[in-house]
Structures are given as structure tokens and as C-alpha cells.
CSV table of C-alpha atoms in Angstrom, one decimal:
chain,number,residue,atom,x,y,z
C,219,UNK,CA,-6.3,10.4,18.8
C,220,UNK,CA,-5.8,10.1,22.3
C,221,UNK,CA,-1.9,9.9,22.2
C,222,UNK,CA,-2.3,13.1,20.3
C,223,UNK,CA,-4.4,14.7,22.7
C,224,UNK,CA,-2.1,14.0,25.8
C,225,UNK,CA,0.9,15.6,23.7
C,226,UNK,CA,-0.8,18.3,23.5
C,227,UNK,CA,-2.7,18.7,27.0
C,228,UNK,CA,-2.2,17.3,30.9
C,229,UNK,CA,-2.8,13.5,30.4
C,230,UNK,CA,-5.3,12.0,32.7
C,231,UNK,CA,-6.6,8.2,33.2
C,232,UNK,CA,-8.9,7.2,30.7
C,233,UNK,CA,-10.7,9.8,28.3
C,234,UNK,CA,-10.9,12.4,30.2
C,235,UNK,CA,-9.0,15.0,28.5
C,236,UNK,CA,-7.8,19.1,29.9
C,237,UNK,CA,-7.1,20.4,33.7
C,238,UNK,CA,-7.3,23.5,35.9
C,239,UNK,CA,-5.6,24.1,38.9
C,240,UNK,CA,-9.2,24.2,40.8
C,241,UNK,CA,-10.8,21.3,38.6
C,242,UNK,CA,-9.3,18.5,36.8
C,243,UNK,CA,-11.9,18.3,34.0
C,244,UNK,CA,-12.7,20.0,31.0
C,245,UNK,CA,-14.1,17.8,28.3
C,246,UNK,CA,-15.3,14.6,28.4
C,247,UNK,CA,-15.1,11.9,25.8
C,248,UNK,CA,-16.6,9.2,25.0
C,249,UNK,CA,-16.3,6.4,22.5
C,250,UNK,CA,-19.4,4.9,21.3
C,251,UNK,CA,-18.1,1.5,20.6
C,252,UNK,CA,-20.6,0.6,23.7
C,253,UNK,CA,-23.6,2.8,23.0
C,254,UNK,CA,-26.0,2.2,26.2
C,255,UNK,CA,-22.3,3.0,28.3
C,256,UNK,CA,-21.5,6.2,26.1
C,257,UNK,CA,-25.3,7.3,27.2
C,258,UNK,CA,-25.1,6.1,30.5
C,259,UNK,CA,-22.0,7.8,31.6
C,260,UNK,CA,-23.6,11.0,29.3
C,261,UNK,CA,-26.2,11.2,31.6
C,262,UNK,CA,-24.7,11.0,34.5
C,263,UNK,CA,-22.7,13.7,33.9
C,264,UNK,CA,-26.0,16.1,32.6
C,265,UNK,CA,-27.7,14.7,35.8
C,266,UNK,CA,-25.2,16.1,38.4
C,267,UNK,CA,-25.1,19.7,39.6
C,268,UNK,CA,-21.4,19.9,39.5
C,269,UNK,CA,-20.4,18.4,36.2
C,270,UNK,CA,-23.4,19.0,33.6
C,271,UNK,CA,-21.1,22.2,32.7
C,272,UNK,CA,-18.2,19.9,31.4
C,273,UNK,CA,-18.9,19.2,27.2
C,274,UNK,CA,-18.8,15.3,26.6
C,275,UNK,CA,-17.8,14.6,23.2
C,276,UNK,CA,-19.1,11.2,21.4
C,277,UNK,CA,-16.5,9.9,19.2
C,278,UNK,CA,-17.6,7.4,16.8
C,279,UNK,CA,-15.5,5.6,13.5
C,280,UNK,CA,-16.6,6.1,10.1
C,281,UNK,CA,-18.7,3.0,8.9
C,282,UNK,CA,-19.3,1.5,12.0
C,283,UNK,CA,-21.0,4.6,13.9
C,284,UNK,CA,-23.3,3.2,17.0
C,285,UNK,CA,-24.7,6.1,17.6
C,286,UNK,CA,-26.0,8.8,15.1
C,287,UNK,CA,-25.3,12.1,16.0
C,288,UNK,CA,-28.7,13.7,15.8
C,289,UNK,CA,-29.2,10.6,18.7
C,290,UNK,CA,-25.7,11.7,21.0
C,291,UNK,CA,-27.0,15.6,20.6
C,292,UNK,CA,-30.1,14.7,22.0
C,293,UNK,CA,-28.8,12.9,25.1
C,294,UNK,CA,-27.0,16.1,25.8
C,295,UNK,CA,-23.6,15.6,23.8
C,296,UNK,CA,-22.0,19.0,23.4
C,297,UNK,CA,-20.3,17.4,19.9
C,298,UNK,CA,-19.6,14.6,18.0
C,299,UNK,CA,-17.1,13.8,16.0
C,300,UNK,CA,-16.1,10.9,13.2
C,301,UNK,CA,-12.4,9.7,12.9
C,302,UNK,CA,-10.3,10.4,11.2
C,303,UNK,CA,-10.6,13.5,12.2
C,304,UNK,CA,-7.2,15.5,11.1
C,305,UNK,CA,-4.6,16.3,14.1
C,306,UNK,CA,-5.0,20.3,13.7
C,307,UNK,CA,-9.3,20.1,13.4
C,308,UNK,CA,-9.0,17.7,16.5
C,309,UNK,CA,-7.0,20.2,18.7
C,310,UNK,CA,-8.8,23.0,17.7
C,311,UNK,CA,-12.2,21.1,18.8
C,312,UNK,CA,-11.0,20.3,21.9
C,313,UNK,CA,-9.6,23.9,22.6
C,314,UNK,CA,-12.9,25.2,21.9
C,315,UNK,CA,-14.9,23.6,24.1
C,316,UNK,CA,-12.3,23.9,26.7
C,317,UNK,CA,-12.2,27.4,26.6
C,318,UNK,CA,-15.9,27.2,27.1
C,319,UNK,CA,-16.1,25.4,29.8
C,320,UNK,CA,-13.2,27.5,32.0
C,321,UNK,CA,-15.4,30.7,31.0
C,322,UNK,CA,-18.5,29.1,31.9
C,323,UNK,CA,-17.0,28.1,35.4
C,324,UNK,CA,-15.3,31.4,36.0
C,325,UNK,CA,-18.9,33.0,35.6
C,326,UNK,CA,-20.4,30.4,37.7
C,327,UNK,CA,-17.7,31.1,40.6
C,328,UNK,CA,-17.8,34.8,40.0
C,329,UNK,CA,-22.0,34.3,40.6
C,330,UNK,CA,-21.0,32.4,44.1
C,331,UNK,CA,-18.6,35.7,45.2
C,332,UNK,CA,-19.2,39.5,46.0
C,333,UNK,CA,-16.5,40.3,44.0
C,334,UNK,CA,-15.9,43.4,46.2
C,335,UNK,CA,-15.4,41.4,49.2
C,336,UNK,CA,-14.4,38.2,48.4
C,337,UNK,CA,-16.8,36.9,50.8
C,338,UNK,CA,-19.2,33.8,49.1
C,339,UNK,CA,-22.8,35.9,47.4
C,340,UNK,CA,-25.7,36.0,48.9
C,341,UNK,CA,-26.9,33.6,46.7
C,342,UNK,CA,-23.7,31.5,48.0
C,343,UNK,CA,-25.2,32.2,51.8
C,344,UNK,CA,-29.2,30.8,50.8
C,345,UNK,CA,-27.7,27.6,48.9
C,346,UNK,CA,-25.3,27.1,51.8
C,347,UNK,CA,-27.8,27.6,54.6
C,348,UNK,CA,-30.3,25.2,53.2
C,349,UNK,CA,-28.2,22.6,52.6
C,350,UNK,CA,-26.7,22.8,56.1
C,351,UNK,CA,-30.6,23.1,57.8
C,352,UNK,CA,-31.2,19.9,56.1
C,353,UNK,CA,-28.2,18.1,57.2
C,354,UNK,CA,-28.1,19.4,60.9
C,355,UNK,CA,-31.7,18.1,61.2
C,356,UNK,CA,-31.1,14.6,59.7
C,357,UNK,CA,-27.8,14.3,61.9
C,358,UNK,CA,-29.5,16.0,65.0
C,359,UNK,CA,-26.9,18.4,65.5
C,360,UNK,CA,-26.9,21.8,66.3
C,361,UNK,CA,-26.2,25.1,63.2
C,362,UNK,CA,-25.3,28.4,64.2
C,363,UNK,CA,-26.0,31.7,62.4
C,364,UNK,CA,-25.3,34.7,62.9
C,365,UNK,CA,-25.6,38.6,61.1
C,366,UNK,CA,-22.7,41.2,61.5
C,367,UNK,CA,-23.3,45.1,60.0
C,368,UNK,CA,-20.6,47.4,60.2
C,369,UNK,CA,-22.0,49.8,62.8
C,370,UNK,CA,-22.6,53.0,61.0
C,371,UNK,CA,-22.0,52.1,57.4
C,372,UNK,CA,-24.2,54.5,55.8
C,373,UNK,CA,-22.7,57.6,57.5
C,374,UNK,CA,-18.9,56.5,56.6
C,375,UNK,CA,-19.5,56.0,52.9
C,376,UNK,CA,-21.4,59.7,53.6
C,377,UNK,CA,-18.2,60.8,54.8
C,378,UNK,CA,-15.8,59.1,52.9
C,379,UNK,CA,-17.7,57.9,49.6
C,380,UNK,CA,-18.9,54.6,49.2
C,381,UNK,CA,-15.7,53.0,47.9
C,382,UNK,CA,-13.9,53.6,50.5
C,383,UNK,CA,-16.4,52.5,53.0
C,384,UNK,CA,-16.4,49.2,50.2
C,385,UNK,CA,-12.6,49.0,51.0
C,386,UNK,CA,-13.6,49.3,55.0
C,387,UNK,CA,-16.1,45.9,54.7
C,388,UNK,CA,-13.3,44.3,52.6
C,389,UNK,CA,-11.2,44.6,55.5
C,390,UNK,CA,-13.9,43.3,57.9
C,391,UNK,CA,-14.7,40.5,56.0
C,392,UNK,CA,-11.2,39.7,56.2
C,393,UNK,CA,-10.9,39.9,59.8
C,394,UNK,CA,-14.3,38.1,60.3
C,395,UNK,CA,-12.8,35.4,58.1
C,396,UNK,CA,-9.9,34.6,60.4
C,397,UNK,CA,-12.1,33.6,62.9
C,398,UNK,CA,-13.8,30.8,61.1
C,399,UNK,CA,-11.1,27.6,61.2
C,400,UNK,CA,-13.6,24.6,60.1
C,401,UNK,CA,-14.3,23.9,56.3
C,402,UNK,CA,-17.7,24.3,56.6
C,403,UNK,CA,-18.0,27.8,57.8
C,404,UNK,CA,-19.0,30.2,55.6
C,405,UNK,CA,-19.2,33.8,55.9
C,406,UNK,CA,-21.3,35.9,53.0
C,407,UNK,CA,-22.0,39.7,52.1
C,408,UNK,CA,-25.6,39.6,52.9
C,409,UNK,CA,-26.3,43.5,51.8
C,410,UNK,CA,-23.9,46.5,51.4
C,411,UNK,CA,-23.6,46.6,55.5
C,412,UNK,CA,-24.6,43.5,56.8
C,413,UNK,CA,-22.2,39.9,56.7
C,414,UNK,CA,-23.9,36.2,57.5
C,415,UNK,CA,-22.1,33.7,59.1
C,416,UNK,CA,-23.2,30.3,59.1
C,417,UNK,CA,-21.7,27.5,62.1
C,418,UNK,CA,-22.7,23.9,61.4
C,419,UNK,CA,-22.1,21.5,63.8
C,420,UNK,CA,-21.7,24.9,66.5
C,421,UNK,CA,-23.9,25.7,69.7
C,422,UNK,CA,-24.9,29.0,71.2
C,423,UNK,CA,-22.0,28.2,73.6
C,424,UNK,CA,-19.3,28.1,70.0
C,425,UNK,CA,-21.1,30.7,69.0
C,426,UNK,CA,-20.9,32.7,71.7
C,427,UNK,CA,-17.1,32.0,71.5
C,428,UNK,CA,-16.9,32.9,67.7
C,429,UNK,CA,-18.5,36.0,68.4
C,430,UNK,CA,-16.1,37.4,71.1
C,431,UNK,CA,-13.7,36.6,68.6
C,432,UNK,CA,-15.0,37.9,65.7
C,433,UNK,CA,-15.2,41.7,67.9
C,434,UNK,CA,-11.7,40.8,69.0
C,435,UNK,CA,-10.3,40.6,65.2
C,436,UNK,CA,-12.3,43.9,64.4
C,437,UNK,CA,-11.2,45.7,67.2
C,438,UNK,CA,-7.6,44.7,66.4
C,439,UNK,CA,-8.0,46.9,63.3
C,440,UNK,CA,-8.7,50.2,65.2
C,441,UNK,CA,-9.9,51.6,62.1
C,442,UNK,CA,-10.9,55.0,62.9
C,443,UNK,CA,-14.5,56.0,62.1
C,444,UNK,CA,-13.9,59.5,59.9
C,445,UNK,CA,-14.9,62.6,61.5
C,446,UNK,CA,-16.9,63.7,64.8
C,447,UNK,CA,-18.8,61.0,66.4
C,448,UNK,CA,-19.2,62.6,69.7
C,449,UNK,CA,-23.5,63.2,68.7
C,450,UNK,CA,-23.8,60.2,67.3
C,451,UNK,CA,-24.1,56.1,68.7
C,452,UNK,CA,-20.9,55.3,67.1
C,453,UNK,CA,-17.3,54.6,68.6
C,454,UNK,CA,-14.4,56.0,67.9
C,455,UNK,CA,-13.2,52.8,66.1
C,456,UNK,CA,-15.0,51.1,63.2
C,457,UNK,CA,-17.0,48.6,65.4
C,458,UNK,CA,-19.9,45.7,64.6
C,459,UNK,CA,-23.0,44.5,65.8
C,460,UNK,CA,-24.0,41.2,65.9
C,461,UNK,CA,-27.4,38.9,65.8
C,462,UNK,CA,-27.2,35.5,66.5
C,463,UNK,CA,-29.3,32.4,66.6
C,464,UNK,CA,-28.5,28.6,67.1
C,465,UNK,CA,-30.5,25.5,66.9
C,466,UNK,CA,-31.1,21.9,66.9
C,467,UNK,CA,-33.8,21.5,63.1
C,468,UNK,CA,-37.1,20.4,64.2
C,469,UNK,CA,-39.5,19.6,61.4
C,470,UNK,CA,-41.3,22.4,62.9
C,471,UNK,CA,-39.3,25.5,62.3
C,472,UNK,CA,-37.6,25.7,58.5
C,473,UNK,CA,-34.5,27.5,57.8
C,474,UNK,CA,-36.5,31.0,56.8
C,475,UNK,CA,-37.6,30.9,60.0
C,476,UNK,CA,-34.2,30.4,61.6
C,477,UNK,CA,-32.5,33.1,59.6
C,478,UNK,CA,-35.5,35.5,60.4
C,479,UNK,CA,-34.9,35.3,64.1
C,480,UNK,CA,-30.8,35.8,63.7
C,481,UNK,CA,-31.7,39.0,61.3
C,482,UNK,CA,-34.4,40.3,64.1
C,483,UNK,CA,-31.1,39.3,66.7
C,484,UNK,CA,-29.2,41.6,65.1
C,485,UNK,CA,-32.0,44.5,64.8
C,486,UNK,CA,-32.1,44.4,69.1
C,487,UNK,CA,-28.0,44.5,68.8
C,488,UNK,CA,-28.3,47.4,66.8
C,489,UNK,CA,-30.7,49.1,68.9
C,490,UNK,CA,-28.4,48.9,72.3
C,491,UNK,CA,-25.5,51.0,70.5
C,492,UNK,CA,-22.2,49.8,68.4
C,493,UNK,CA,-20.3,47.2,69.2
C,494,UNK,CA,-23.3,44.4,70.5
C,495,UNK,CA,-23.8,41.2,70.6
C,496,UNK,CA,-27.7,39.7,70.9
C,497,UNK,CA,-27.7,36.2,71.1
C,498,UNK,CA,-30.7,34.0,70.6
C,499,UNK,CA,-29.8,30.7,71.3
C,500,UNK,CA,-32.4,28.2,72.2
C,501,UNK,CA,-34.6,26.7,69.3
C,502,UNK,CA,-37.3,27.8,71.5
C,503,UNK,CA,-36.8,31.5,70.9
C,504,UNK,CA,-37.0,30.5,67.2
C,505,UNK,CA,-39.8,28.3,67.0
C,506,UNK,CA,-41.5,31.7,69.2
């Protein structure tokens, strides 16, 4: 069966059968010659966050079956199948549940993205920040974050119509995104006019770096802001304003907190006209 199989897909070490370019696992599967193994490595897999998508298959012989299946379903098995099993059933099985699984990953990445931007979600941004809140305070280090709205959004997609001013945060999101060089940077589309960038392992002093960058970059584009702005606290330029907040996790201020006082940053930048910067960068501050 499995000689078949690697005819027929990308071979891989053991049983693990199917690849994508971004993942090298499709389906699982197991033989349940060793039943407690077969379970075991089962429930690994349904216990992790980043495999329990992937189907395992239980394959069992005829006559001397281990498991039954009502007992491999219940442990999570996505199938189970008893040899012989004809070549053409076989290939169709597997191509089923692969098929599966690359949709099911595609709609977990697409969940992950603002499609319009190609910044990470929202959803993306919360997962992200928590994770990094809890690791900066275990490792005593310091986490940046910061919030960047495109100065005048609402009167541009006024002007303009709101796809093109989606086009205009495409293009910032872009630019902001050349300024974060680390893996573990992350920048997110937060709400229609508003971008959160998180800075592990970054004081206010990096972040006060990143952030002259980051209005460097936009600048750079010179996108004009469409009609008159002569009566109104915009510059001639598309421009962005910017709150920002670092710390050192204390068990006494949680990551809500954190991101609270970077969003109420950005409400004083916005306040003192386009193109400002308001940092907040003791944990002090935030704990106030």
C-alpha cells in the first residue's frame, strides 16, 4: 500500500503521506499492528493546536484487526480502512481527505489575514500579542507596541470611495512592513484605519527608532491626499499617526492593559495634527 501511495504522491519518511509547499503533511497514517502506539501518536496529533487539522487514518488487516473501528473513530480517527483495500478506492481515499485538509488550512490562513491588506487579522494581532506578553514576562524582557491610522482615512475614502482609500492602506501596510526585519514582528489591520505593530524583545529606545522609520517609509510614498486640505488638519501627503507603548510584563499590568495605553497613545498623536508620534514608554505610564 505504501509503495503505491509514494507512486502516486511526494514520498516522505515513514507513513506520513501528501505535501504542500507551506506544510509537509496532509494525512496521517497509522497501522494498528501496535494499538496503544496507533492511539498514542492519534492523540498527540488531536492534542496539538497545529496538527489536530491533519486526518490520521488507522489502517488495520482483515482478520487480525487490533483496533475496531467504532474504537479508532472515537479516538479522533478521520477513517479507517481494512486491506486489501483496491489501488483506485485507496487513492481516491487518500485524495479526499487531502483535499480536505488543504481547504481547511487555506480557510484557517485566510482567518489569520485581512485579505485586503495582506497584513495578519486582528484576530492574528490578539493571539500574537498574548502570546508575546507571556513570553516577555517569563524571559524579563522588554515588548513594544505600537498603533498607526492613516491620518484622515475617513475623508479620502469620502473623496475617493472606499476602495481606493482600501488600495491607499494596502500600500501603507506595505511600507510599514519594510520596516519590521525580525521574525517576530508582526504588523495587523486593527480596524479600517488603524495598523498594530507588535516589537518583542524591543525598548522604547527600538521603538522609537522603528517609528522614525516607519514615517520615513510613508513619506517616501508622497501619496497625495485628494483634493483641498488647506481647512483641514491634514498634509498635503498621505501621512500617519502613531501611539506607542513599551514594557517590561509585571504580573501587575496584563496585556489589555498594555494595548489600552498604546491605543489611548495614539488618540493624544491624533489630537496634535498628522504626521505624530506619542510615545509612552515606561511600564509606569502603563501600570498608571
Amino acid at each position: 500500500m505504501i509503495e503505491l501511495l509514494h507512486a502516486e504522491t511526494p514520498p516522505h519518511e515513514g507513513l506520513i503521506i501528501g505535501s504542500t509547499p507551506d506544510h509537509p503533511i496532509d494525512i496521517v497514517i497509522l497501522d494498528d499492528a501496535d494499538s496503544e502506539a496507533a492511539l498514542e501518536v492519534l492523540s498527540q496529533i488531536k492534542d496539538s493546536s497545529s496538527l489536530r487539522m491533519i486526518p490520521v487514518v488507522i489502517v488495520s488487516d482483515e482478520g487480525s484487526a487490533c483496533l475496531t473501528e467504532l474504537d479508532a473513530l472515537k479516538h479522533g480517527a478521520a477513517d479507517f480502512w481494512t486491506l486489501p483495500i483496491a489501488d483506485q478506492v485507496l487513492l481516491a481515499r487518500v485524495a479526499m481527505h487531502t483535499r480536505r485538509t488543504r481547504v481547511t488550512r487555506s480557510l484557517a490562513r485566510m482567518s489569520m489575514t485581512d485579505l485586503a491588506t495582506g497584513a495578519a487579522s486582528r484576530r492574528l494581532f490578539a493571539d500574537s500579542l498574548r502570546r508575546e506578553w507571556g513570553r516577555a514576562m517569563r524571559e524579563n524582557v522588554w515588548l513594544s507596541l505600537a498603533f498607526i491610522a492613516m491620518d484622515g482615512y475617513e475623508t479620502y475614502a469620502e473623496r475617493l470611495g472606499g476602495e481606493s482609500a482600501g488600495e491607499c492602506m494596502t500600500m501603507l501596510s506595505e511600507a510599514l512592513g519594510t520596516c519590521l526585519r525580525r521574525p517576530g514582528d508582526l504588523i495587523s489591520r486593527f480596524s479600517d484605519d488603524i495598523f498594530s505593530v507588535i516589537l518583542p524583545v524591543t525598548d522604547h529606545h527600538g521603538a522609537a527608532h522603528v517609528s522614525r522609520q516607519m514615517h520615513s517609509s510613508i513619506e517616501g510614498l508622497q501619496l497625495a491626499f485628494p483634493g483641498s486640505v488647506t481647512r483641514l488638519p491634514l498634509a498635503e501627503y498621505v501621512s500617519i499617526s502613531m501611539g506607542m507603548t513599551s514594557a517590561v510584563p509585571v504580573s501587575g499590568c496584563d496585556y489589555e492593559r498594555f494595548a489600552e495605553s498604546a491605543y489611548n497613545a495614539l488618540g493624544k498623536a491624533m489630537a496634535r495634527g498628522p504626521g505624530t508620534t506619542n510615545l509612552q514608554p515606561t511600564l509606569l505610564e502603563v501600570l498608571n
